[in-house]
Short mmCIF file of C-alpha atoms and ligand atoms in Angstrom, two decimals:
data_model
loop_
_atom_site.label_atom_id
_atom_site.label_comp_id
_atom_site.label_asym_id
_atom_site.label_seq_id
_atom_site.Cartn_x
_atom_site.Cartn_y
_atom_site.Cartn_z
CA UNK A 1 101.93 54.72 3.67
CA UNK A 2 104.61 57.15 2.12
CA UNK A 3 104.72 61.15 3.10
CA UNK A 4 103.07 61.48 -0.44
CA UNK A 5 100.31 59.33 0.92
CA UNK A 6 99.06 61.60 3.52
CA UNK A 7 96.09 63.96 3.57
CA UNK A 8 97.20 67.43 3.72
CA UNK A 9 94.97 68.46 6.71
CA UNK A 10 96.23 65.73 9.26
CA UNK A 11 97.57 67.92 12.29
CA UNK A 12 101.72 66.24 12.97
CA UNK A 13 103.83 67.55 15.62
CA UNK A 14 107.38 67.54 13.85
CA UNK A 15 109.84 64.72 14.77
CA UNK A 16 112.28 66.49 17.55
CA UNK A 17 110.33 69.69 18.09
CA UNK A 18 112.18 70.62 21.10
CA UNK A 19 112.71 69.47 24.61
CA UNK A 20 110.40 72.02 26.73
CA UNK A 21 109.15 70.15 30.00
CA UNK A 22 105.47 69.53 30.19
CA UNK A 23 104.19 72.42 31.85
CA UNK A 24 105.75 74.61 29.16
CA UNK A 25 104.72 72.53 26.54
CA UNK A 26 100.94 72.27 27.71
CA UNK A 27 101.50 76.09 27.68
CA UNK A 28 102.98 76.89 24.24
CA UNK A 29 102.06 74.23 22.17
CA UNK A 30 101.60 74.29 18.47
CA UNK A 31 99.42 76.72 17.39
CA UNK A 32 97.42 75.80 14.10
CA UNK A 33 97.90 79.28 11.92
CA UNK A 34 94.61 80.50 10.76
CA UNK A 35 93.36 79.75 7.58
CA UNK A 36 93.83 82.18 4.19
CA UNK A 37 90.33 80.69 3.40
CA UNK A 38 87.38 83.10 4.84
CA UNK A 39 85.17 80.87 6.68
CA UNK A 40 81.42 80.72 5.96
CA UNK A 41 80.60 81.21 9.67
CA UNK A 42 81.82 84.22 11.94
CA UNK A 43 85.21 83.11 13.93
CA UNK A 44 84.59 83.86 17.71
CA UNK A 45 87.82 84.95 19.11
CA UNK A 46 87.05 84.41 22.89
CA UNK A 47 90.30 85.85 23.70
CA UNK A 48 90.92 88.83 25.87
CA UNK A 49 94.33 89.38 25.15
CA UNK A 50 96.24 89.51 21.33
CA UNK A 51 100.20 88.25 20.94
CA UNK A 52 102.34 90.84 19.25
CA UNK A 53 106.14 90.14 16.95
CA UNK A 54 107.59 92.61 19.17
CA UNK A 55 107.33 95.05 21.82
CA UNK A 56 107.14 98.08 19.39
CA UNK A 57 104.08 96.48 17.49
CA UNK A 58 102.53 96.26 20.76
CA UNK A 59 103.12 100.32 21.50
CA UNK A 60 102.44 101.21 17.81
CA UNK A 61 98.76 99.72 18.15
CA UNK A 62 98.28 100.76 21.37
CA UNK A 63 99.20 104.18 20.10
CA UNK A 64 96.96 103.58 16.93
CA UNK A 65 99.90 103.82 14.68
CA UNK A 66 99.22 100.69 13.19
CA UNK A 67 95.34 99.19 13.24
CA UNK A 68 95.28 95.82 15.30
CA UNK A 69 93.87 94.07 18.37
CA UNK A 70 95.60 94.57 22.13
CA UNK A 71 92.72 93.59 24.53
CA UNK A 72 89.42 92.73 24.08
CA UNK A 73 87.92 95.43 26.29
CA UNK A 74 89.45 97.94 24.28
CA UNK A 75 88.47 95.90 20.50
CA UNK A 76 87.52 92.50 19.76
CA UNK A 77 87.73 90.96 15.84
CA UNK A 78 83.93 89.25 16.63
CA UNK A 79 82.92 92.38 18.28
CA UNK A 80 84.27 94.82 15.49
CA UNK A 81 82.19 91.97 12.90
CA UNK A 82 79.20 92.39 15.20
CA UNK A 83 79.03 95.98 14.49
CA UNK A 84 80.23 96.00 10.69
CA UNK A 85 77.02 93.99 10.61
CA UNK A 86 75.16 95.61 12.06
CA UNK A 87 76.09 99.43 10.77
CA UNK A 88 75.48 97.74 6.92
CA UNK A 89 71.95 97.56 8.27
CA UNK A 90 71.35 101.25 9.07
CA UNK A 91 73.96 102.48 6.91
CA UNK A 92 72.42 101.19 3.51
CA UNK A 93 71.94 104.31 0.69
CA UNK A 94 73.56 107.13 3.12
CA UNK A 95 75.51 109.65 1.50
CA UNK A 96 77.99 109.28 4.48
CA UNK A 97 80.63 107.13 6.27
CA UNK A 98 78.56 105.46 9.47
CA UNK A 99 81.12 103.16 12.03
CA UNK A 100 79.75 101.36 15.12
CA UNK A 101 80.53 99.93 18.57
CA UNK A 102 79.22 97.04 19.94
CA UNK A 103 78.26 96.34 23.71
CA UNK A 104 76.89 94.40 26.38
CA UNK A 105 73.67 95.31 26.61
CA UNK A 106 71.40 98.02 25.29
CA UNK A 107 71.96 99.52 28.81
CA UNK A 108 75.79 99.73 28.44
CA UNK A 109 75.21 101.36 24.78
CA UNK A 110 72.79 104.20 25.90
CA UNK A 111 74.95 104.90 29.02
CA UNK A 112 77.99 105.28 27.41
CA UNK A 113 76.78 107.12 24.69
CA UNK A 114 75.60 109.73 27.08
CA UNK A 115 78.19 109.88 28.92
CA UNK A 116 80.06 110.72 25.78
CA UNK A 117 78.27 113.35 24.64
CA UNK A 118 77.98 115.37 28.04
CA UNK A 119 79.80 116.99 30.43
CA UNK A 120 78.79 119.12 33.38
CA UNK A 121 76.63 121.20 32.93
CA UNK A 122 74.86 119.57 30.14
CA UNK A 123 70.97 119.53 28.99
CA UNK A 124 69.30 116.15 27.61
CA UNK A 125 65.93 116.53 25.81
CA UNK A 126 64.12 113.22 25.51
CA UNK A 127 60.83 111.96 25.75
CA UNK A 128 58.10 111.90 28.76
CA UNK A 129 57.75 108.37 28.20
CA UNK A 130 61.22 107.33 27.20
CA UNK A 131 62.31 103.81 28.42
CA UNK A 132 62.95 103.12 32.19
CA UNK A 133 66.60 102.28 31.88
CA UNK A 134 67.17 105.30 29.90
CA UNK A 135 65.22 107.55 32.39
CA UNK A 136 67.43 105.41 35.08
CA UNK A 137 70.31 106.49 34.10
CA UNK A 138 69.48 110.37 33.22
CA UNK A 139 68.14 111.08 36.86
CA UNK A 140 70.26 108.90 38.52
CA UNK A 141 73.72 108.50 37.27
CA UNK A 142 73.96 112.02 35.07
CA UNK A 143 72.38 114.13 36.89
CA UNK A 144 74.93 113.39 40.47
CA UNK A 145 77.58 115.00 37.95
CA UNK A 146 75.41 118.68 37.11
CA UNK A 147 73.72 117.19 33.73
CA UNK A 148 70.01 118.21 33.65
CA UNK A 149 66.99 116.91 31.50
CA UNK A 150 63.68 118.32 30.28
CA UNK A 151 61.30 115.14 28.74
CA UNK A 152 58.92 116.30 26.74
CA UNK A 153 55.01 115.06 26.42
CA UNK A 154 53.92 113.77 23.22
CA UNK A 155 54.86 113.47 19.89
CA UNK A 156 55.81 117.40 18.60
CA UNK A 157 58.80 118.76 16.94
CA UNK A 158 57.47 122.20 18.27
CA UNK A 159 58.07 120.97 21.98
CA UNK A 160 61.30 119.48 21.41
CA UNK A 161 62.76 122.94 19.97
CA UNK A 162 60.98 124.88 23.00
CA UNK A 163 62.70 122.26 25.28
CA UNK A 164 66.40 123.26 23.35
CA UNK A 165 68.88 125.35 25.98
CA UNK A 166 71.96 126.67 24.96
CA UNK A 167 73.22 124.13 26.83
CA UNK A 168 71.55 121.42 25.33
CA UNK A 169 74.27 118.65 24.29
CA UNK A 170 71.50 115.79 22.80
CA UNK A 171 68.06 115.16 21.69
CA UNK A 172 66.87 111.74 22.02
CA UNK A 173 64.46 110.18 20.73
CA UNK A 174 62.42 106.33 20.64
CA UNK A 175 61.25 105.01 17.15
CA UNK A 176 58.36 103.43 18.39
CA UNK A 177 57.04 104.42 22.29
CA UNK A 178 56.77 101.62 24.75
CA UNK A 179 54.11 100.64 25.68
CA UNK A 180 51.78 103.08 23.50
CA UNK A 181 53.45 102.74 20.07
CA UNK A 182 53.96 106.38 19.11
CA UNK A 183 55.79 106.74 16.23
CA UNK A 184 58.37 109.57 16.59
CA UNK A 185 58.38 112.50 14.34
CA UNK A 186 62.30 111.46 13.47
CA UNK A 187 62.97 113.53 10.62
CA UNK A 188 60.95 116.70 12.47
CA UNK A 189 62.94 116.82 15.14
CA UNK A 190 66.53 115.63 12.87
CA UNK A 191 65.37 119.36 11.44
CA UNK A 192 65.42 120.75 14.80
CA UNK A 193 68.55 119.25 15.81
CA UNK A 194 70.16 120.45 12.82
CA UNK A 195 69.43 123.90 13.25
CA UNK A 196 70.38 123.51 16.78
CA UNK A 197 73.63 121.90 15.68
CA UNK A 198 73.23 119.52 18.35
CA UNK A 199 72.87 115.40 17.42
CA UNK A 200 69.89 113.64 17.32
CA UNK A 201 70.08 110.19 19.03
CA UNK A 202 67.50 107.31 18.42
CA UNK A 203 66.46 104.41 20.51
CA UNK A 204 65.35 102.05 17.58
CA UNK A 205 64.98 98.88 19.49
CA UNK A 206 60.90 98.22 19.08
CA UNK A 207 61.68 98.88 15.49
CA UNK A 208 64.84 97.23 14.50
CA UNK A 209 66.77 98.45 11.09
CA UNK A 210 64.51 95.89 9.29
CA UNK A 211 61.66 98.04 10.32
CA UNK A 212 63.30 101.52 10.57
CA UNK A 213 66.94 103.36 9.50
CA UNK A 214 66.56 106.08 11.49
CA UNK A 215 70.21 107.89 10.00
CA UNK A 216 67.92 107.61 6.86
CA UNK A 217 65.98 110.23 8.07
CA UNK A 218 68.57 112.58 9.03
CA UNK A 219 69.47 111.17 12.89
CA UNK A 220 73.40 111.71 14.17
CA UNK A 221 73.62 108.26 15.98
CA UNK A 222 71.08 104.94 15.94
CA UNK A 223 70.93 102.99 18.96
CA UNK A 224 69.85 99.35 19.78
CA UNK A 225 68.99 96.84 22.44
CA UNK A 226 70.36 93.88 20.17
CA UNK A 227 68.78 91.75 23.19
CA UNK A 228 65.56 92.16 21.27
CA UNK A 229 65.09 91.59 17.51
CA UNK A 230 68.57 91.47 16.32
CA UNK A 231 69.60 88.38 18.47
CA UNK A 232 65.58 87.23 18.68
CA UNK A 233 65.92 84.30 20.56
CA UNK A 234 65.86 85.25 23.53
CA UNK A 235 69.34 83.87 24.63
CA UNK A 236 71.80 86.96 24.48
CA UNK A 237 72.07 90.36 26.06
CA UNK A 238 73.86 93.18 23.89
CA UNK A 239 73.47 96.53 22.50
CA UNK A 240 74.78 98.51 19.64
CA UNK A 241 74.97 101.93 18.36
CA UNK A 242 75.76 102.90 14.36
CA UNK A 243 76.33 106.50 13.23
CA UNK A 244 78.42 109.56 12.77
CA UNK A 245 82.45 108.99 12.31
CA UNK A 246 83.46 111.21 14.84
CA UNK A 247 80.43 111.01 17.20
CA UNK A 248 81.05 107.65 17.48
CA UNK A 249 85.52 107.76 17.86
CA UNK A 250 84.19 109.84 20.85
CA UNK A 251 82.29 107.15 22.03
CA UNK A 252 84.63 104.35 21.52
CA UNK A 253 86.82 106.05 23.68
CA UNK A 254 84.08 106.37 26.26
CA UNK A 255 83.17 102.78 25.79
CA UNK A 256 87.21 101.64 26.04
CA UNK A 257 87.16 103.57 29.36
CA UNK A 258 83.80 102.62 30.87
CA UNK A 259 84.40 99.09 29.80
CA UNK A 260 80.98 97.65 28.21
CA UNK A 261 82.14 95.99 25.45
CA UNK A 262 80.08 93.30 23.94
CA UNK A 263 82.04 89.78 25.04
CA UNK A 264 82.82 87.51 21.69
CA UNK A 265 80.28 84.58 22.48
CA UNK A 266 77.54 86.73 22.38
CA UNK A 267 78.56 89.03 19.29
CA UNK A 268 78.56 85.67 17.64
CA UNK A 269 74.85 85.04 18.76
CA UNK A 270 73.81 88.55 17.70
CA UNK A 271 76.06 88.39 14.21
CA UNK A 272 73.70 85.36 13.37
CA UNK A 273 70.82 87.04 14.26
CA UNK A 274 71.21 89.92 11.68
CA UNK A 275 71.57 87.19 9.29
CA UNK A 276 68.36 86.38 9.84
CA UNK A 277 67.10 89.33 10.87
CA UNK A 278 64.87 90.83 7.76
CA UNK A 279 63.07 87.42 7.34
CA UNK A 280 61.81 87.42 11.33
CA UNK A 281 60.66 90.63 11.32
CA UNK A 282 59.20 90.82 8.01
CA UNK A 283 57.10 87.97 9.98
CA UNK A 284 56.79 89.40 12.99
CA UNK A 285 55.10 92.21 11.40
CA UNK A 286 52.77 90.32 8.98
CA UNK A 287 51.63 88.18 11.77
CA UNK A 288 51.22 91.72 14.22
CA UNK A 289 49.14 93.30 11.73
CA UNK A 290 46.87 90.25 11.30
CA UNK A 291 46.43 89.76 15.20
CA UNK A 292 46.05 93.87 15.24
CA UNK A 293 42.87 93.66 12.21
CA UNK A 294 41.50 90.53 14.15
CA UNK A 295 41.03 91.88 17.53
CA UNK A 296 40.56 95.62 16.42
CA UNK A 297 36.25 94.49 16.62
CA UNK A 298 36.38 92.06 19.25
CA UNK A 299 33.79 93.58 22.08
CA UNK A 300 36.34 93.33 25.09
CA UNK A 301 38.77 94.94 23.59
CA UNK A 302 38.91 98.99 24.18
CA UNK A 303 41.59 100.42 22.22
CA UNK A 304 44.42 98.44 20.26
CA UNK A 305 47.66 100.69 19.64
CA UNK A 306 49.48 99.65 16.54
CA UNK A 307 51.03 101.93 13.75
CA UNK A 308 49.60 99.38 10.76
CA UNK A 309 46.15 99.97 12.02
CA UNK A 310 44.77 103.00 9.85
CA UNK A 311 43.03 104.28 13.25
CA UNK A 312 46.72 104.48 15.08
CA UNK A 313 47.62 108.49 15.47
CA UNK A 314 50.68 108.42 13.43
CA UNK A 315 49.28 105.29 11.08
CA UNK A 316 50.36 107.99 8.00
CA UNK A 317 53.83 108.88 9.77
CA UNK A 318 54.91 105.04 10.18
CA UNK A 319 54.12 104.74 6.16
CA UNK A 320 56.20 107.29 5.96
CA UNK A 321 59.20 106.44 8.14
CA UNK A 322 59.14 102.03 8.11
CA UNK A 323 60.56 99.93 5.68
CA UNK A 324 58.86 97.49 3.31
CA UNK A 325 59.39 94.53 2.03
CA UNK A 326 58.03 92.07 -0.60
CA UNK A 327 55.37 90.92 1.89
CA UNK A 328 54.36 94.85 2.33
CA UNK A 329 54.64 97.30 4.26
CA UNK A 330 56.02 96.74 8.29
CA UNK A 331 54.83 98.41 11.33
CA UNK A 332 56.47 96.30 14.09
CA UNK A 333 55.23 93.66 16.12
CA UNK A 334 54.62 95.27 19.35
CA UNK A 335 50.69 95.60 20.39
CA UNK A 336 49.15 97.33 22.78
CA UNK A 337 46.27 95.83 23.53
CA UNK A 338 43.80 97.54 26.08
CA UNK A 339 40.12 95.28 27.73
CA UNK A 340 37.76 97.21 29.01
CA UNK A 341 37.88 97.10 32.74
CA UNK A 342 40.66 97.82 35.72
CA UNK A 343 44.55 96.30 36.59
CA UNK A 344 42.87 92.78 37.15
CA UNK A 345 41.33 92.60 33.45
CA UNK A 346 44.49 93.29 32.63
CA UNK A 347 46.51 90.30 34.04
CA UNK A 348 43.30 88.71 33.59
CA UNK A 349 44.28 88.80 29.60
CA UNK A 350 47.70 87.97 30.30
CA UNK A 351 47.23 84.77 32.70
CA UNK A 352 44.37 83.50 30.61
CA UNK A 353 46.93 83.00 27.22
CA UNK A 354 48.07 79.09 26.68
CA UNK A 355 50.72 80.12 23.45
CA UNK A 356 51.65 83.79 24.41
CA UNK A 357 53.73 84.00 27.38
CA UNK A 358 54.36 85.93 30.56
CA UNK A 359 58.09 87.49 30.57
CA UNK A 360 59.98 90.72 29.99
CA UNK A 361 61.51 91.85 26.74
CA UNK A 362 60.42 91.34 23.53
CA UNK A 363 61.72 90.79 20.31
CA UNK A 364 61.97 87.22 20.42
CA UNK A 365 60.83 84.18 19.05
CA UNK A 366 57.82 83.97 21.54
CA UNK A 367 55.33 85.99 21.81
CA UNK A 368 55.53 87.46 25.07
CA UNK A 369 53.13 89.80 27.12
CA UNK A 370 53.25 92.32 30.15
CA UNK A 371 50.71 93.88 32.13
CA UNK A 372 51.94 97.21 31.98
CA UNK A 373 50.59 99.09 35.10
CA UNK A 374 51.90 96.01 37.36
CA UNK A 375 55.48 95.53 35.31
CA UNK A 376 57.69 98.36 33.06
CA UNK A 377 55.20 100.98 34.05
CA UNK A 378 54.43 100.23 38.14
CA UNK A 379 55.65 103.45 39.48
CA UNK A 380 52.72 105.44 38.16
CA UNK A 381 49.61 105.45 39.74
CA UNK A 382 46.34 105.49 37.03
CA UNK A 383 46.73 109.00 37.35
CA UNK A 384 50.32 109.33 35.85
CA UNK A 385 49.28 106.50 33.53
CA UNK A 386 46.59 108.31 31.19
CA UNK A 387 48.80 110.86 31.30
CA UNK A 388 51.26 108.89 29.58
CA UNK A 389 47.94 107.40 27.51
CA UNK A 390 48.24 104.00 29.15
CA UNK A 391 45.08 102.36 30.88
CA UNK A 392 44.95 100.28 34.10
CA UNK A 393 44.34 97.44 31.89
CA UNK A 394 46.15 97.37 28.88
CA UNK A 395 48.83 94.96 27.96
CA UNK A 396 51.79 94.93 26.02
CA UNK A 397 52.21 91.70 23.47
CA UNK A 398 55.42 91.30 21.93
CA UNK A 399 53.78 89.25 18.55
CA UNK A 400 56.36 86.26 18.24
CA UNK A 401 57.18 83.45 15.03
CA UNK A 402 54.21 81.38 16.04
CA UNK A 403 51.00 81.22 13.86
CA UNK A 404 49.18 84.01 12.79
CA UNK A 405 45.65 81.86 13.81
CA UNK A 406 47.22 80.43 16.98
CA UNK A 407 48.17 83.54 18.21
CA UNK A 408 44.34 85.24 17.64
CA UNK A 409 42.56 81.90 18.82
CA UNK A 410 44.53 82.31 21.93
CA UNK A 411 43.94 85.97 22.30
CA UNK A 412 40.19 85.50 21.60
CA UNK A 413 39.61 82.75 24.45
CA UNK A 414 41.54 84.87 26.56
CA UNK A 415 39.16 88.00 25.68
CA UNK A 416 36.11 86.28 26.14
CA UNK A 417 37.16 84.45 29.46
CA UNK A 418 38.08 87.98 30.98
CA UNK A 419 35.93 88.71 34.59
CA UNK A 420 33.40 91.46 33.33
C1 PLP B 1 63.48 100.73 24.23
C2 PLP B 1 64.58 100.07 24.98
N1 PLP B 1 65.79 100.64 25.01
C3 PLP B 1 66.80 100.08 25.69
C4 PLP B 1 66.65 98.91 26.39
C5 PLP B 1 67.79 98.34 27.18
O1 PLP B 1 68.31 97.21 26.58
P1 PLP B 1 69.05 96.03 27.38
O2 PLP B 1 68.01 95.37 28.24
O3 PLP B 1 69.63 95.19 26.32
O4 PLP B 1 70.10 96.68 28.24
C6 PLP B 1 65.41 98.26 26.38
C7 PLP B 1 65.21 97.00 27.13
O5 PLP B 1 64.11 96.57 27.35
C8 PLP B 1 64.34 98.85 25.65
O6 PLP B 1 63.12 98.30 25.63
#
């Protein structure tokens, strides 16, 4: 076969390529140059350190002289693709620049964001019945360093301005309340923030961008547990947050300091799942509302919390705030679905299901449930509960990809099995 012969993608070590011992040579082998092509699939560059021409280039992007990758806790290429992805999502129709920062979990997105935006003697407004983790790490982490917090009951923007300090440095806020579905008055209290001059920050996780784009309605910073409906399988941890330019420099920094960076296997797992990402929810939600209508009449059932139900409190605020899409309009797929009875009705519902499952999170694939008084919610006695408008009994069902009928069939002959 002559050199003319030979395909022009066969990998050859040139003839005398140098006389390195074997150590060396195991250690600086040929390295294949990367292609000028763009690939169809997302590179993962599970590196955690980047090779610079000389020592200079290494201080000039360390200094941000020159744009380029040192370390992969400070920046990562699949990371930074991650969040490009991801900000397209929420940025879509703003009149503004948005950038975002990927992490490793929603956990590491919502600390470091607050820690970014306070400083001693700070004030957080956010919700009575924000999310655990979030109320975890206002009470417990910020407020050992002199930040305080006022969470305010229900749903007004009047109580979020009467909650505002001088001192306030954030208002934040949840799309969609867990377990009770409460649709947050976003672009009421974007108003308030704005005359405040302080940012509004959103939790959007039970919505996703496919369902809501909170910036859209006037919100400084978007944040999300990309655990849930962005990766949707089930099989990755990670968090984002999109928004303002120079909010989000500051938090970069934070992020660069604090060290929760998303880690490049998994920002490939949750690039793919925005790829996907408007078809499964679209789903999701179809197959929520149909499960919501089904069971709304069934005679165990007390109450069923979800914003496509016309009887839902803020039914007229979700058609104002969600997305649609060719298959209508989407409310989310979370449920809250509360039997009449006590705590043991409750698990009752949620042991007697053969396709919907018993787990945490949501988001996924599955549809997964949790009795809230015994799980996410165990801290407060029934007492604490109605205050927070949550029953003994009632259950929170994550609607999955499976069949619309499967999924109400099993929910039915769990309902009717249920001790009376
Ligand atoms: C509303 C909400 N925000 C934030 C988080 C935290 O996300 P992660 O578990 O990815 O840290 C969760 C997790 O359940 C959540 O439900």
């Amino acid at each position: 076969m002559s050199d003319h012969d030979l395909p022009r993608n066969l990998p050859v070590v040139p003839a005398r390529s140098g006389d390195d011992g074997e150590s060396t040579r195991a250690v600086h082998g040929p390295r294949q140059a990367p292609p000028e092509q763009q690939p169809m699939g997302l590179p993962t560059y599970r590196t955690s350190a980047f090779v610079f021409e000389t020592a200079q280039d290494y201080a000039d992007v360390l200094g941000d002289q020159t744009s380029g990758y040192s370390y992969s806790r400070v920046d990562n290429p699949t990371a930074d693709a991650f969040a490009l992805g991801a900000a397209a999502m929420d940025a879509h129709g703003l009149e503004q620049d948005v950038a975002a920062q990927a992490f490793a979990s929603g956990m590491a997105a919502s600390s470091t964001t607050l820690l970014a935006l306070c400083s001693t003697g700070s004030h957080i407004v956010a919700p009575a019945a924000v999310y655990g983790g979030t109320y975890g790490v206002i009470r417990h982490v910020l407020e050992r360093f002199g930040v305080t917090a006022t969470f305010v009951e229900g749903n007004e923007m009047d109580a979020v301005r009467a909650a505002l300090r001088p001192e306030t440095a954030l208002v934040w806020a949840e799309t969609i309340a867990n377990p009770t579905t409460a649709v947050a008055d976003l672009s009421g209290f974007a108003a308030v923030c704005r005359d405040a001059g302080i940012p509004l920050v959103v939790d959007n996780t039970f919505a996703s961008p496919a369902v809501c784009r909170p910036l859209q309605w006037g919100a400084s910073l978007v944040m999300q547990s990309a655990t849930k409906y962005i990766g949707g399988h089930s099989d990755v941890t990670g968090g984002v947050v999109v928004g303002d330019v120079e909010l989000m420099a500051r938090i970069r920094r934070a992020r660069i300091d604090l060290g929760g960076i998303l880690a490049p296997d998994e920002a490939f797992l949750l690039h793919r799942g925005l790829l996907t990402l408007p078809v499964r929810v679209a789903r999701h939600c179809a197959t929520a509302a149909a499960v919501a209508e089904a069971l709304a009449d069934h005679p165990r059932i007390e109450r069923i919390d979800y914003p496509g139900l016309p009887t839902h409190p803020q039914h007229q605020l979700a058609d104002k705030l969600f997305e649609s899409g060719p298959e209508g309009k989407r409310y989310g797929a979370i449920l809250a679905v509360t039997p009449g009875g006590d705590r043991n009705v409750g698990m009752a519902l949620c042991d007697g299901l053969r396709v919907g499952t018993v787990a945490t999170s949501l988001g996924g694939v599955h549809t997964v449930v949790s009795h809230v008084a015994s799980t996410t919610h165990r801290q407060m006695d029934d007492a604490a509960l109605a205050a927070a408008g949550i029953a003994p009994s009632t259950v929170r069902v994550s609607i999955g990809l499976e069949d619309a009928e499967d999924l109400i069939r099993d929910l039915e002959q769990a309902l009717d099995r249920l001790p009376v």
